[in-house]
């Protein structure tokens, strides 16, 4: 089955800096890659997703890149703000089914 | 904005008992999912459900677990003979189409004592 690795496990940045989180996946058939933000005690919330027919997608301060050949994808957050502090999970699936998550990255943005 | 809802928010049960966790997906959604998250760990896929049958299940979803859509609105997860290691947050999710965004419910925290 699919295996998703995520790095780093913790990331601390200064407000205004950029943050990058990287994930790799094992199943070349995976075609849907969402990123979720989870605040303490809350549900995971989708912040951006990318499909295998696209190499990059951007939504304001958030961007995701996908390298199908290398089987890795990354989340980029620019101009970080304290409210970006949370745990971020990457995930991979085939058609959004049997979705496998990475171990999570705890992002702390220091004011 | 429509949301996935789950009840109860917290369930405490004794080891060996059966529990039923309930979810009401977004009304026009067709695909339903259950996930588990042990405290401080990653979200783990349990099962997906479409057209009144299981479409995928993970290695975690063994004979101890079952899912059901007993009526047009509820989607339930039954855990039989609970074990201490079943203690976790259980999230339900739904999506409208294959490959579209999954919307998560607020979760049910299950504590097995």
Coordinates of C-alpha atoms in Angstrom, one line a residue, chain A:
Chain A
X1 CA 0.0 0.0 0.0
X2 CA 0.9 3.7 -0.1
X3 CA 3.5 5.0 2.3
X4 CA 3.9 8.7 2.9
X5 CA 7.0 10.2 4.6
X6 CA 6.9 13.8 5.9
X7 CA 9.8 16.1 7.0
X8 CA 10.5 17.9 9.2
X9 CA 8.5 16.8 12.2
X10 CA 8.9 20.2 13.8
X11 CA 9.6 23.6 12.2
X12 CA 10.1 26.9 13.9
X13 CA 10.3 30.1 11.9
X14 CA 10.2 33.8 12.5
X15 CA 7.1 35.7 11.5
X16 CA 7.4 36.8 7.9
X17 CA 9.8 34.1 6.9
X18 CA 8.9 31.2 4.6
X19 CA 8.2 27.6 5.7
X20 CA 8.7 24.5 3.5
X21 CA 7.4 21.0 4.4
X22 CA 8.3 18.0 2.2
X23 CA 6.6 14.7 1.6
X24 CA 7.5 11.6 -0.4
X25 CA 5.1 8.9 -1.5
X26 CA 5.7 5.3 -2.6
X27 CA 2.8 4.4 -4.9
X28 CA 3.3 5.8 -8.4
X29 CA -0.5 5.3 -9.1
X30 CA -1.4 8.0 -6.5
X31 CA -2.9 11.0 -8.2
X32 CA -4.3 13.2 -5.5
X33 CA -2.2 15.1 -2.9
X34 CA -4.0 17.2 -0.3
X35 CA -2.5 19.2 2.5
X36 CA -4.3 19.6 5.8
X37 CA -3.9 22.0 8.7
X38 CA -4.9 20.8 12.1
X39 CA -5.1 23.1 15.1
X40 CA -5.0 21.6 18.6
X41 CA -8.1 19.6 19.3
X42 CA -9.7 20.5 16.0
X43 CA -10.5 18.7 12.8
X44 CA -8.1 18.6 9.8
X45 CA -8.9 21.3 7.3
X46 CA -7.9 21.2 3.7
X47 CA -5.7 24.1 2.8
X48 CA -4.6 23.2 -0.7
X49 CA -4.5 20.1 -2.9
X50 CA -2.8 19.1 -6.2
X51 CA -3.5 16.5 -8.7
X52 CA -0.9 14.5 -10.7
X53 CA -1.6 16.3 -13.9
X54 CA -0.4 19.6 -12.4
X55 CA 3.2 20.5 -11.3
X56 CA 2.4 23.5 -9.1
X57 CA -0.5 25.2 -7.6
X58 CA -0.7 28.5 -5.6
X59 CA -3.3 30.1 -3.4
X60 CA -2.3 33.4 -2.0
X61 CA 0.6 32.7 0.5
X62 CA 0.4 28.9 0.1
X63 CA 1.8 26.9 -2.8
X64 CA 2.3 23.2 -3.5
X65 CA 4.7 21.6 -5.9
X66 CA 4.6 18.0 -7.2
X67 CA 7.4 16.0 -8.8
X68 CA 5.9 12.8 -10.1
X69 CA 9.1 11.3 -11.3
X70 CA 10.7 11.7 -7.9
X71 CA 7.5 11.0 -6.1
X72 CA 7.7 14.0 -3.8
X73 CA 5.6 17.0 -3.1
X74 CA 6.1 20.1 -1.0
X75 CA 4.1 22.8 0.8
X76 CA 5.4 26.3 0.8
X77 CA 4.0 29.0 3.0
X78 CA 5.4 32.5 2.5
X79 CA 5.1 35.6 4.8
X80 CA 4.2 33.3 7.7
X81 CA 2.0 34.7 10.5
X82 CA 1.5 33.5 14.1
X83 CA -1.9 32.1 13.1
X84 CA -0.2 29.7 10.7
X85 CA 1.1 27.8 13.7
X86 CA -0.5 24.4 13.6
X87 CA 0.3 20.8 12.6
X88 CA 0.3 20.3 8.9
X89 CA -0.3 16.9 7.3
X90 CA 0.4 15.8 3.7
X91 CA -1.6 12.9 2.2
X92 CA -1.6 10.8 -1.0
X93 CA -4.3 8.8 -2.5
X94 CA -5.7 7.3 -5.7
X95 CA -8.8 9.3 -6.6
X96 CA -9.1 10.5 -3.0
X97 CA -9.7 7.0 -1.8
X98 CA -7.7 5.1 0.8
X99 CA -5.9 8.3 1.7
X100 CA -2.6 7.9 3.6
X101 CA -1.3 10.7 5.7
X102 CA 2.2 11.7 6.6
X103 CA 3.3 11.9 10.2
X104 CA 2.7 15.7 10.4
X105 CA 4.8 18.8 10.9
X106 CA 4.3 21.0 13.9
X107 CA 4.9 24.5 12.6
X108 CA 5.5 27.3 15.1
X109 CA 5.7 30.9 13.9
X110 CA 7.3 33.2 16.4
X111 CA 6.1 36.8 16.5

